[in-house]
Short mmCIF file of C-alpha atoms and ligand atoms in Angstrom, two decimals:
data_model
loop_
_atom_site.label_atom_id
_atom_site.label_comp_id
_atom_site.label_asym_id
_atom_site.label_seq_id
_atom_site.Cartn_x
_atom_site.Cartn_y
_atom_site.Cartn_z
CA MET A 222 -55.24 -106.05 179.42
CA LEU A 223 -56.48 -105.71 183.08
CA LEU A 224 -56.29 -101.87 183.25
CA GLU A 225 -56.20 -99.31 180.73
CA ALA A 226 -55.86 -95.67 181.70
CA ARG A 227 -55.71 -93.19 178.56
CA ASN A 228 -55.13 -89.42 178.76
CA VAL A 229 -56.33 -89.11 182.47
CA SER A 230 -56.14 -85.69 183.86
CA LYS A 231 -57.26 -84.23 187.18
CA ALA A 232 -57.51 -80.49 187.54
CA PHE A 233 -58.00 -78.53 190.78
CA GLY A 234 -58.94 -75.18 189.44
CA ASP A 235 -56.29 -74.08 187.06
CA PHE A 236 -53.91 -76.72 188.30
CA ARG A 237 -53.63 -79.94 186.77
CA ALA A 238 -52.31 -82.49 189.32
CA VAL A 239 -52.56 -85.20 186.64
CA ALA A 240 -52.12 -83.85 183.12
CA GLY A 241 -52.69 -86.72 180.44
CA ALA A 242 -51.30 -89.83 182.14
CA ASP A 243 -51.59 -93.23 180.38
CA LEU A 244 -51.22 -96.52 182.02
CA SER A 245 -51.61 -100.13 180.65
CA VAL A 246 -51.23 -102.95 183.11
CA GLU A 247 -51.38 -106.67 182.06
CA GLU A 248 -52.57 -109.29 184.33
CA GLY A 249 -49.88 -110.56 186.47
CA GLU A 250 -47.64 -107.50 186.23
CA ILE A 251 -45.93 -105.75 189.07
CA ILE A 252 -45.38 -101.95 187.87
CA GLY A 253 -43.43 -99.33 189.75
CA LEU A 254 -44.66 -95.83 189.87
CA ILE A 255 -42.06 -93.34 190.83
CA GLY A 256 -41.43 -89.73 190.64
CA PRO A 257 -41.08 -86.69 192.93
CA ASN A 258 -43.50 -85.40 195.76
CA GLY A 259 -46.48 -83.56 194.17
CA ALA A 260 -46.01 -85.41 190.71
CA GLY A 261 -49.48 -86.67 190.93
CA LYS A 262 -48.97 -90.20 191.85
CA SER A 263 -51.67 -90.45 194.58
CA THR A 264 -54.17 -88.36 192.56
CA PHE A 265 -53.57 -90.73 189.57
CA PHE A 266 -54.35 -93.50 192.10
CA ASN A 267 -57.49 -91.68 193.14
CA CYS A 268 -58.71 -91.63 189.67
CA LEU A 269 -57.95 -95.20 188.95
CA ALA A 270 -59.72 -96.33 192.21
CA GLY A 271 -62.68 -94.00 191.98
CA ASP A 272 -61.84 -91.83 194.90
CA THR A 273 -62.00 -88.89 192.63
CA MET A 274 -63.48 -88.52 189.24
CA PRO A 275 -61.11 -87.56 186.28
CA THR A 276 -61.46 -84.21 184.35
CA THR A 277 -60.47 -85.86 181.12
CA GLY A 278 -59.72 -89.43 179.93
CA THR A 279 -61.05 -93.02 180.13
CA ILE A 280 -60.18 -95.84 182.62
CA SER A 281 -61.24 -99.20 181.73
CA PHE A 282 -60.83 -102.47 183.87
CA ALA A 283 -61.33 -106.01 182.85
CA GLY A 284 -62.88 -104.76 179.65
CA ALA A 285 -65.53 -102.50 181.45
CA ASP A 286 -65.38 -98.65 181.13
CA VAL A 287 -65.14 -97.59 184.81
CA THR A 288 -64.21 -93.93 184.33
CA PHE A 289 -66.96 -92.65 186.42
CA THR A 290 -67.87 -95.56 188.45
CA PRO A 291 -67.95 -95.13 192.19
CA PRO A 292 -65.23 -96.40 194.42
CA ASP A 293 -67.35 -99.31 195.89
CA LEU A 294 -68.33 -100.66 192.57
CA ARG A 295 -64.57 -100.49 191.42
CA ALA A 296 -63.72 -102.46 194.65
CA ARG A 297 -66.35 -105.10 193.72
CA ALA A 298 -64.98 -105.23 190.12
CA GLY A 299 -61.56 -106.00 191.65
CA ILE A 300 -59.67 -102.64 192.11
CA GLY A 301 -58.08 -102.50 195.70
CA ARG A 302 -55.85 -99.50 196.88
CA THR A 303 -54.09 -98.40 200.01
CA PHE A 304 -53.82 -94.74 200.98
CA GLN A 305 -50.39 -92.84 201.48
CA VAL A 306 -51.48 -92.10 205.05
CA PRO A 307 -53.17 -95.29 206.46
CA THR A 308 -56.46 -95.07 208.29
CA THR A 309 -57.77 -97.89 210.59
CA PHE A 310 -60.89 -98.16 212.68
CA GLU A 311 -59.06 -97.46 215.96
CA ASP A 312 -61.44 -98.90 218.29
CA MET A 313 -61.62 -102.32 216.66
CA SER A 314 -59.12 -105.12 216.51
CA VAL A 315 -56.99 -105.95 213.62
CA LEU A 316 -59.36 -109.00 212.88
CA HIS A 317 -62.42 -106.73 212.82
CA ASN A 318 -60.54 -104.14 210.81
CA VAL A 319 -59.80 -106.79 208.15
CA MET A 320 -63.27 -108.15 208.30
CA VAL A 321 -64.58 -104.81 207.13
CA GLY A 322 -62.76 -105.64 203.84
CA ALA A 323 -64.00 -109.31 203.72
CA PHE A 324 -67.66 -108.28 204.01
CA LEU A 325 -67.44 -106.96 200.49
CA ARG A 326 -67.45 -110.57 199.04
CA HIS A 327 -68.59 -112.42 202.29
CA PRO A 328 -71.88 -111.11 203.84
CA HIS A 329 -72.24 -113.51 206.32
CA ARG A 330 -70.14 -112.79 209.46
CA ASN A 331 -68.49 -116.30 209.92
CA ASP A 332 -67.43 -116.32 206.23
CA ALA A 333 -66.10 -112.87 206.63
CA ARG A 334 -64.17 -113.92 209.72
CA THR A 335 -62.69 -117.00 208.16
CA GLN A 336 -61.54 -114.90 205.22
CA ALA A 337 -60.16 -112.22 207.41
CA MET A 338 -58.30 -114.70 209.45
CA ARG A 339 -56.60 -115.95 206.58
CA ILE A 340 -55.33 -112.78 205.51
CA VAL A 341 -54.35 -111.54 209.03
CA GLU A 342 -52.02 -114.73 209.23
CA LEU A 343 -50.67 -114.28 205.76
CA THR A 344 -49.67 -110.51 206.69
CA GLY A 345 -48.18 -111.69 210.02
CA LEU A 346 -50.40 -109.38 212.10
CA ARG A 347 -51.97 -110.38 215.38
CA PRO A 348 -55.76 -110.66 215.14
CA ASP A 349 -56.73 -109.63 218.50
CA GLN A 350 -54.36 -106.65 218.64
CA PRO A 351 -56.24 -103.40 218.86
CA ALA A 352 -55.64 -101.15 215.77
CA ARG A 353 -55.05 -98.24 218.03
CA SER A 354 -51.82 -99.78 219.37
CA LEU A 355 -50.23 -100.32 216.05
CA GLY A 356 -47.27 -98.04 214.77
CA THR A 357 -47.15 -96.69 211.32
CA PRO A 358 -45.72 -99.93 209.80
CA GLY A 359 -48.28 -101.95 211.44
CA ARG A 360 -50.99 -99.58 210.18
CA LYS A 361 -49.62 -99.99 206.70
CA ARG A 362 -49.65 -103.66 207.00
CA LEU A 363 -53.21 -103.67 208.21
CA GLU A 364 -54.35 -101.53 205.54
CA ILE A 365 -52.76 -103.93 203.05
CA ALA A 366 -54.55 -106.82 204.88
CA ARG A 367 -57.92 -104.90 204.70
CA VAL A 368 -57.78 -104.41 201.09
CA LEU A 369 -56.51 -108.06 200.44
CA ALA A 370 -59.51 -109.18 202.01
CA THR A 371 -61.63 -107.54 199.27
CA GLN A 372 -60.08 -109.93 197.09
CA PRO A 373 -58.65 -107.60 194.35
CA ARG A 374 -57.46 -108.51 191.04
CA LEU A 375 -55.43 -105.25 190.83
CA LEU A 376 -53.70 -103.89 193.85
CA LEU A 377 -52.60 -100.21 194.06
CA LEU A 378 -49.87 -99.62 196.91
CA ASP A 379 -49.34 -96.00 197.64
CA GLU A 380 -46.04 -95.86 199.53
CA SER A 381 -46.99 -98.93 201.71
CA LEU A 382 -43.41 -99.73 202.12
CA ALA A 383 -42.23 -96.23 203.26
CA GLY A 384 -40.75 -95.49 206.52
CA LEU A 385 -39.80 -98.89 207.53
CA THR A 386 -36.68 -100.30 209.22
CA PRO A 387 -34.38 -102.44 207.04
CA THR A 388 -36.01 -105.69 208.79
CA GLU A 389 -39.49 -104.39 208.45
CA LEU A 390 -38.79 -103.48 204.66
CA ARG A 391 -37.39 -107.04 204.15
CA ASP A 392 -40.63 -108.48 205.71
CA ALA A 393 -42.80 -106.08 203.44
CA ILE A 394 -41.01 -107.13 200.29
CA ALA A 395 -41.55 -110.68 201.28
CA LEU A 396 -45.22 -109.87 201.78
CA VAL A 397 -45.67 -108.25 198.32
CA ARG A 398 -44.11 -111.11 196.65
CA ARG A 399 -46.63 -113.34 198.44
CA ILE A 400 -49.42 -111.39 197.22
CA HIS A 401 -48.18 -111.35 193.67
CA GLU A 402 -47.84 -115.25 193.90
CA MET A 403 -51.57 -115.19 194.73
CA GLY A 404 -52.17 -113.95 191.37
CA ILE A 405 -52.78 -110.42 192.16
CA THR A 406 -51.55 -107.74 189.75
CA MET A 407 -49.92 -104.63 191.37
CA VAL A 408 -48.83 -101.01 190.83
CA ILE A 409 -46.52 -99.83 193.52
CA VAL A 410 -45.71 -96.27 194.42
CA GLU A 411 -42.49 -96.11 196.23
CA HIS A 412 -39.40 -93.95 196.67
CA ILE A 413 -36.86 -96.49 197.55
CA MET A 414 -35.24 -97.41 194.28
CA GLU A 415 -33.85 -100.58 195.79
CA VAL A 416 -37.43 -101.79 196.45
CA ILE A 417 -38.50 -100.96 193.00
CA MET A 418 -35.49 -102.62 191.49
CA THR A 419 -36.29 -105.79 193.52
CA LEU A 420 -39.86 -105.94 192.88
CA THR A 421 -40.66 -104.70 189.51
CA LYS A 422 -39.90 -105.28 185.82
CA ARG A 423 -41.50 -102.14 184.42
CA VAL A 424 -41.53 -98.72 185.88
CA LEU A 425 -43.63 -95.51 185.01
CA VAL A 426 -41.81 -92.30 186.08
CA PHE A 427 -44.26 -89.38 186.94
CA ASN A 428 -43.39 -85.83 186.68
CA GLN A 429 -45.83 -82.69 186.74
CA GLY A 430 -48.84 -85.16 186.30
CA ARG A 431 -47.52 -86.97 183.33
CA VAL A 432 -45.36 -90.10 182.52
CA ILE A 433 -42.00 -88.91 181.48
CA ALA A 434 -40.37 -92.30 181.01
CA THR A 435 -41.09 -95.84 181.01
CA GLY A 436 -39.22 -99.02 180.79
CA THR A 437 -37.35 -101.51 182.94
CA PRO A 438 -35.93 -100.14 186.34
CA GLU A 439 -32.36 -100.22 184.81
CA GLN A 440 -33.58 -98.32 181.72
CA VAL A 441 -35.33 -95.43 183.44
CA VAL A 442 -32.65 -94.76 186.07
CA ARG A 443 -30.19 -94.02 183.24
CA GLU A 444 -32.59 -91.49 181.43
CA GLN A 445 -31.53 -87.89 181.66
CA ALA A 446 -35.09 -86.72 182.09
CA VAL A 447 -35.59 -89.08 185.10
CA ILE A 448 -32.30 -88.04 186.77
CA GLU A 449 -33.07 -84.23 186.40
CA ALA A 450 -36.84 -84.61 187.50
CA TYR A 451 -36.19 -87.18 190.22
CA LEU A 452 -33.06 -89.16 190.88
CA GLY A 453 -30.43 -86.38 190.68
CA ARG A 454 -32.28 -84.22 193.37
CA ARG A 455 -32.68 -87.37 195.48
CA HIS A 456 -29.04 -88.22 195.27
CA ARG A 457 -28.21 -84.66 196.34
CA GLY A 458 -30.37 -85.39 199.37
CA GLN A 459 -33.03 -82.79 198.86
CA GLY A 460 -36.01 -84.95 197.88
CA THR A 461 -37.75 -87.64 199.74
P1 ADP B 269 -47.66 -87.24 194.92
O1 ADP B 269 -48.52 -88.47 195.31
O2 ADP B 269 -47.08 -87.58 193.52
O3 ADP B 269 -46.86 -86.82 195.77
P2 ADP B 269 -50.31 -85.92 194.71
O4 ADP B 269 -51.17 -86.52 193.68
O5 ADP B 269 -50.44 -86.06 196.04
O6 ADP B 269 -48.78 -86.13 194.22
O7 ADP B 269 -50.31 -84.25 194.50
C1 ADP B 269 -50.09 -83.75 193.18
C2 ADP B 269 -50.43 -82.29 193.21
O8 ADP B 269 -51.86 -81.99 193.26
C3 ADP B 269 -49.80 -81.55 194.42
O9 ADP B 269 -49.28 -80.22 194.20
C4 ADP B 269 -50.91 -81.47 195.36
O10 ADP B 269 -50.74 -80.33 196.34
C5 ADP B 269 -52.18 -81.32 194.51
N1 ADP B 269 -53.27 -81.64 195.15
C6 ADP B 269 -53.64 -83.04 195.30
N2 ADP B 269 -54.88 -83.17 195.93
C7 ADP B 269 -55.35 -81.92 195.77
C8 ADP B 269 -56.63 -81.26 195.98
N3 ADP B 269 -57.57 -82.23 196.63
N4 ADP B 269 -57.06 -80.04 195.87
C9 ADP B 269 -56.02 -79.18 195.37
N5 ADP B 269 -54.67 -79.64 195.03
C10 ADP B 269 -54.40 -80.99 195.20
MG1 MG B 270 -48.45 -89.49 197.08
#
């Protein structure tokens, strides 16, 4: 098992955004994480990546307990994540943004540049383009590139494929496949069921901070609890 999260909770005052969630990820998997807005998916990622510390539970990665390990050390251990709202170093080029990630494992500038260049090519970005001139899809791609440059073993993608045109979405799915072929294990938060169906063999459904269903995409979309909590509402056009 690459990642084991057990009974993870995160409370904000009396409110438990994550309320006893479990997740086991085997090396090589792509897992889908779905559920309505506010279900706690991003907060759960924050707990896994060390961007927030859980209120209860344990998280182990590659055999080591990382429950309270700070995010930089988790990145070094091989946990990479993107954020739902991407952030870039606006005044820097795409290449320099990606070099920020590459410096984690390549302290020498030339090595970092070589590593970053390889990743920029893989992701189909233009190295000399200023980050500030990128639209949202470009920013999401840049964030994927920056985290890839840290050479993660596990990549947590938080709605990195949201808001894309059909063509951009096709390219993004192809990119996710390439990343997976590089041997990187992934957990993907995504609302577009088609993307989940295409990319994943196992899905967890989150609702009110807990996993309410798990199985193949085909299995979970038929579960009554999932339809009630998530899919039904979406199909009536009220969710996102
Ligand atoms: P999701 O990613 O599934 O949409 P989030 O993890 O972003 O859900 O949020 C889960 C719940 O936790 C929401 O109700 C949100 O408002 C709340 N929440 C998230 N972060 C904080 C915070 N820092 N302080 C208080 N409440 C928060
Ligand atoms: Mg979220």
